[in-house]
Every structure is written in C-alpha cells, then in structure tokens.
Amino acid sequence: MRVRAHREAAGLSQEGLAREAGVHWTFVNQVERGLRNVSLHNLLKLAYGLGVDASTLVRRLKPPEG
Amino acid sequence: MRVRAHREAAGLSQEGLAREAGVHWTFVNQVERGLRNVSLHNLLKLAYGLGVDASTLVRRLKPPEG
C-alpha cells in the first residue's frame, strides 16, 4: 500500500499519522512493515490521515496468493 | 463499495462472484448488505473476481464515524 511513502511525502511521523488517522502508532508501524491485513475501515482512516483518497493506497494491488 | 452494482454489471450471480474471487457466497451476500468490514486481502479478491482494480471499489469512500 506504500503507506510509508505517502506518509513521508506528507511530512508526517508514524505518531503524526496515527494521530490524524485515529489509530495507534504501533498499528502504523506494523502496516508499513506489511504485518497487518488491514480492514476497510482502517484503510479509510489511514487514507484520511494521509490526506489521500483510499483508492490511491490500493491502486494496482494484486490479491494475495492462495 | 457498490459490490452489487459491479457484480451485476459483470453479469455475475453472488455464487459466480464467490467462485471467481475464492470466497464463500454468504460472504459476498454479507458484503453487499454492508455487514462486513472486509480485510484488504478480501477486498483484493473481490476486485479480482469482479475484474476491476481494487481502487474502483474504494474510490471516494469516507472513513466511518467515531
């Protein structure tokens, strides 16, 4: 989802994005490390916090194998 | 996410979409009724089954209140 790239482009720290998105900073950290299969609601919160449309975060992503 | 509109435009039944996406048809039914906070992986599977990019399903969606 390239959350880190969008976050850095927005000049936000992980704590800053967490505050804007209304999630815990450890969640942001785990998402950026690909450790979370985020829910739609959290995807929308992250997009809101990054100031981008959610479609930007999932464009051209392929389904997981299996 | 307008899954039903995309499904009908693709000429698929709920069972047909479930088969294409690799999910259970009851899951498709629940998503269409807004009863599921789908995961990113299932969002990508549904998009694949519908033959659309996942960004299409989440474009301009707002985060949930609260």
PDB file of C-alpha atoms in Angstrom:
ATOM      1  CA  MET A   1       0.000   0.000   0.000  1.00  0.00           C
ATOM      2  CA  ARG A   2       3.104   2.250   0.150  1.00  0.00           C
ATOM      3  CA  VAL A   3       1.826   3.905   3.352  1.00  0.00           C
ATOM      4  CA  ARG A   4       5.379   4.865   4.348  1.00  0.00           C
ATOM      5  CA  ALA A   5       5.977   6.639   1.011  1.00  0.00           C
ATOM      6  CA  HIS A   6       2.716   8.571   1.328  1.00  0.00           C
ATOM      7  CA  ARG A   7       3.410   9.349   4.986  1.00  0.00           C
ATOM      8  CA  GLU A   8       6.898  10.704   4.250  1.00  0.00           C
ATOM      9  CA  ALA A   9       5.531  12.687   1.288  1.00  0.00           C
ATOM     10  CA  ALA A  10       3.040  14.233   3.705  1.00  0.00           C
ATOM     11  CA  GLY A  11       5.882  15.018   6.115  1.00  0.00           C
ATOM     12  CA  LEU A  12       4.323  13.018   8.905  1.00  0.00           C
ATOM     13  CA  SER A  13       5.962  10.815  11.546  1.00  0.00           C
ATOM     14  CA  GLN A  14       4.315   7.486  12.395  1.00  0.00           C
ATOM     15  CA  GLU A  15       2.939   9.151  15.562  1.00  0.00           C
ATOM     16  CA  GLY A  16       1.687  12.092  13.496  1.00  0.00           C
ATOM     17  CA  LEU A  17      -0.139   9.838  11.025  1.00  0.00           C
ATOM     18  CA  ALA A  18      -1.567   7.783  13.901  1.00  0.00           C
ATOM     19  CA  ARG A  19      -2.985  10.963  15.482  1.00  0.00           C
ATOM     20  CA  GLU A  20      -4.501  12.171  12.174  1.00  0.00           C
ATOM     21  CA  ALA A  21      -5.942   8.752  11.383  1.00  0.00           C
ATOM     22  CA  GLY A  22      -7.204   7.939  14.882  1.00  0.00           C
ATOM     23  CA  VAL A  23      -5.193   4.724  15.220  1.00  0.00           C
ATOM     24  CA  HIS A  24      -2.261   3.681  17.461  1.00  0.00           C
ATOM     25  CA  TRP A  25       1.248   4.423  16.172  1.00  0.00           C
ATOM     26  CA  THR A  26       2.240   0.762  16.555  1.00  0.00           C
ATOM     27  CA  PHE A  27      -0.540  -0.067  14.068  1.00  0.00           C
ATOM     28  CA  VAL A  28       1.000   2.378  11.560  1.00  0.00           C
ATOM     29  CA  ASN A  29       4.383   0.755  12.161  1.00  0.00           C
ATOM     30  CA  GLN A  30       3.011  -2.748  11.587  1.00  0.00           C
ATOM     31  CA  VAL A  31       1.113  -1.709   8.442  1.00  0.00           C
ATOM     32  CA  GLU A  32       4.271  -0.168   7.000  1.00  0.00           C
ATOM     33  CA  ARG A  33       6.144  -3.420   7.707  1.00  0.00           C
ATOM     34  CA  GLY A  34       3.426  -5.399   5.907  1.00  0.00           C
ATOM     35  CA  LEU A  35       2.422  -7.201   9.100  1.00  0.00           C
ATOM     36  CA  ARG A  36      -1.255  -6.301   9.027  1.00  0.00           C
ATOM     37  CA  ASN A  37      -4.148  -7.331   6.747  1.00  0.00           C
ATOM     38  CA  VAL A  38      -5.893  -4.000   7.353  1.00  0.00           C
ATOM     39  CA  SER A  39      -9.674  -3.718   7.452  1.00  0.00           C
ATOM     40  CA  LEU A  40     -11.556  -1.421   5.093  1.00  0.00           C
ATOM     41  CA  HIS A  41     -12.385   0.950   7.968  1.00  0.00           C
ATOM     42  CA  ASN A  42      -8.708   1.245   8.974  1.00  0.00           C
ATOM     43  CA  LEU A  43      -7.712   1.641   5.315  1.00  0.00           C
ATOM     44  CA  LEU A  44     -10.129   4.597   5.084  1.00  0.00           C
ATOM     45  CA  LYS A  45      -8.802   6.067   8.352  1.00  0.00           C
ATOM     46  CA  LEU A  46      -5.202   5.813   7.111  1.00  0.00           C
ATOM     47  CA  ALA A  47      -6.123   7.439   3.782  1.00  0.00           C
ATOM     48  CA  TYR A  48      -7.890  10.257   5.647  1.00  0.00           C
ATOM     49  CA  GLY A  49      -4.837  10.727   7.882  1.00  0.00           C
ATOM     50  CA  LEU A  50      -2.555  10.838   4.824  1.00  0.00           C
ATOM     51  CA  GLY A  51      -4.868  13.258   3.023  1.00  0.00           C
ATOM     52  CA  VAL A  52      -5.296  10.945   0.045  1.00  0.00           C
ATOM     53  CA  ASP A  53      -8.265   9.043  -1.394  1.00  0.00           C
ATOM     54  CA  ALA A  54      -8.265   5.390  -0.306  1.00  0.00           C
ATOM     55  CA  SER A  55      -8.136   4.350  -3.967  1.00  0.00           C
ATOM     56  CA  THR A  56      -4.590   5.739  -4.097  1.00  0.00           C
ATOM     57  CA  LEU A  57      -3.427   3.216  -1.479  1.00  0.00           C
ATOM     58  CA  VAL A  58      -4.811   0.109  -3.228  1.00  0.00           C
ATOM     59  CA  ARG A  59      -4.323   1.009  -6.895  1.00  0.00           C
ATOM     60  CA  ARG A  60      -2.938  -1.966  -8.894  1.00  0.00           C
ATOM     61  CA  LEU A  61      -2.524  -4.198  -5.829  1.00  0.00           C
ATOM     62  CA  LYS A  62      -2.901  -7.897  -6.655  1.00  0.00           C
ATOM     63  CA  PRO A  63      -4.777 -10.387  -4.486  1.00  0.00           C
ATOM     64  CA  PRO A  64      -2.594 -12.482  -2.149  1.00  0.00           C
ATOM     65  CA  GLU A  65      -1.573 -15.915  -3.491  1.00  0.00           C
ATOM     66  CA  GLY A  66      -3.687 -18.883  -2.308  1.00  0.00           C
TER      67      GLY A  66
ATOM     68  CA  MET B   1     -18.164  -0.310  -2.099  1.00  0.00           C
ATOM     69  CA  ARG B   2     -21.036  -0.887  -4.573  1.00  0.00           C
ATOM     70  CA  VAL B   3     -20.049  -4.550  -4.978  1.00  0.00           C
ATOM     71  CA  ARG B   4     -23.590  -5.456  -6.065  1.00  0.00           C
ATOM     72  CA  ALA B   5     -23.556  -2.803  -8.844  1.00  0.00           C
ATOM     73  CA  HIS B   6     -20.178  -4.037 -10.111  1.00  0.00           C
ATOM     74  CA  ARG B   7     -21.290  -7.672  -9.818  1.00  0.00           C
ATOM     75  CA  GLU B   8     -24.475  -7.074 -11.792  1.00  0.00           C
ATOM     76  CA  ALA B   9     -22.549  -5.063 -14.392  1.00  0.00           C
ATOM     77  CA  ALA B  10     -20.263  -8.079 -14.767  1.00  0.00           C
ATOM     78  CA  GLY B  11     -23.312 -10.320 -15.167  1.00  0.00           C
ATOM     79  CA  LEU B  12     -22.353 -12.464 -12.182  1.00  0.00           C
ATOM     80  CA  SER B  13     -24.526 -14.078  -9.521  1.00  0.00           C
ATOM     81  CA  GLN B  14     -23.362 -13.969  -5.895  1.00  0.00           C
ATOM     82  CA  GLU B  15     -22.266 -17.600  -6.306  1.00  0.00           C
ATOM     83  CA  GLY B  16     -20.459 -16.734  -9.536  1.00  0.00           C
ATOM     84  CA  LEU B  17     -18.563 -13.869  -7.937  1.00  0.00           C
ATOM     85  CA  ALA B  18     -17.743 -16.041  -4.919  1.00  0.00           C
ATOM     86  CA  ARG B  19     -16.238 -18.685  -7.241  1.00  0.00           C
ATOM     87  CA  GLU B  20     -14.196 -16.114  -9.202  1.00  0.00           C
ATOM     88  CA  ALA B  21     -12.984 -14.408  -6.023  1.00  0.00           C
ATOM     89  CA  GLY B  22     -12.298 -17.553  -3.995  1.00  0.00           C
ATOM     90  CA  VAL B  23     -14.642 -16.642  -1.146  1.00  0.00           C
ATOM     91  CA  HIS B  24     -17.921 -18.129   0.145  1.00  0.00           C
ATOM     92  CA  TRP B  25     -21.149 -16.829  -1.429  1.00  0.00           C
ATOM     93  CA  THR B  26     -22.534 -15.915   2.002  1.00  0.00           C
ATOM     94  CA  PHE B  27     -19.537 -13.571   2.380  1.00  0.00           C
ATOM     95  CA  VAL B  28     -20.484 -11.853  -0.896  1.00  0.00           C
ATOM     96  CA  ASN B  29     -24.060 -11.566   0.356  1.00  0.00           C
ATOM     97  CA  GLN B  30     -22.972 -10.032   3.663  1.00  0.00           C
ATOM     98  CA  VAL B  31     -20.574  -7.583   1.960  1.00  0.00           C
ATOM     99  CA  GLU B  32     -23.341  -6.413  -0.363  1.00  0.00           C
ATOM    100  CA  ARG B  33     -25.592  -5.856   2.674  1.00  0.00           C
ATOM    101  CA  GLY B  34     -22.877  -3.787   4.360  1.00  0.00           C
ATOM    102  CA  LEU B  35     -22.478  -6.306   7.171  1.00  0.00           C
ATOM    103  CA  ARG B  36     -18.735  -6.883   6.790  1.00  0.00           C
ATOM    104  CA  ASN B  37     -15.710  -4.690   7.457  1.00  0.00           C
ATOM    105  CA  VAL B  38     -13.732  -6.517   4.757  1.00  0.00           C
ATOM    106  CA  SER B  39      -9.990  -7.053   5.002  1.00  0.00           C
ATOM    107  CA  LEU B  40      -7.595  -5.755   2.364  1.00  0.00           C
ATOM    108  CA  HIS B  41      -6.935  -9.300   1.151  1.00  0.00           C
ATOM    109  CA  ASN B  42     -10.667  -9.986   0.686  1.00  0.00           C
ATOM    110  CA  LEU B  43     -11.122  -6.572  -0.954  1.00  0.00           C
ATOM    111  CA  LEU B  44      -8.414  -7.538  -3.481  1.00  0.00           C
ATOM    112  CA  LYS B  45     -10.028 -10.950  -4.039  1.00  0.00           C
ATOM    113  CA  LEU B  46     -13.441  -9.358  -4.667  1.00  0.00           C
ATOM    114  CA  ALA B  47     -11.923  -6.844  -7.093  1.00  0.00           C
ATOM    115  CA  TYR B  48     -10.167  -9.686  -8.939  1.00  0.00           C
ATOM    116  CA  GLY B  49     -13.427 -11.634  -9.117  1.00  0.00           C
ATOM    117  CA  LEU B  50     -15.237  -8.570 -10.458  1.00  0.00           C
ATOM    118  CA  GLY B  51     -12.485  -7.889 -12.984  1.00  0.00           C
ATOM    119  CA  VAL B  52     -11.883  -4.374 -11.669  1.00  0.00           C
ATOM    120  CA  ASP B  53      -8.952  -2.690  -9.923  1.00  0.00           C
ATOM    121  CA  ALA B  54      -9.436  -2.539  -6.135  1.00  0.00           C
ATOM    122  CA  SER B  55      -9.177   1.257  -6.294  1.00  0.00           C
ATOM    123  CA  THR B  56     -12.528   1.259  -8.122  1.00  0.00           C
ATOM    124  CA  LEU B  57     -14.279  -0.273  -5.101  1.00  0.00           C
ATOM    125  CA  VAL B  58     -12.969   2.238  -2.530  1.00  0.00           C
ATOM    126  CA  ARG B  59     -12.881   5.454  -4.569  1.00  0.00           C
ATOM    127  CA  ARG B  60     -14.241   8.427  -2.568  1.00  0.00           C
ATOM    128  CA  LEU B  61     -15.298   6.288   0.415  1.00  0.00           C
ATOM    129  CA  LYS B  62     -15.175   8.241   3.688  1.00  0.00           C
ATOM    130  CA  PRO B  63     -13.829   6.820   6.969  1.00  0.00           C
ATOM    131  CA  PRO B  64     -16.502   5.505   9.374  1.00  0.00           C
ATOM    132  CA  GLU B  65     -17.667   7.978  12.077  1.00  0.00           C
ATOM    133  CA  GLY B  66     -16.025   7.591  15.519  1.00  0.00           C
TER     134      GLY B  66
END
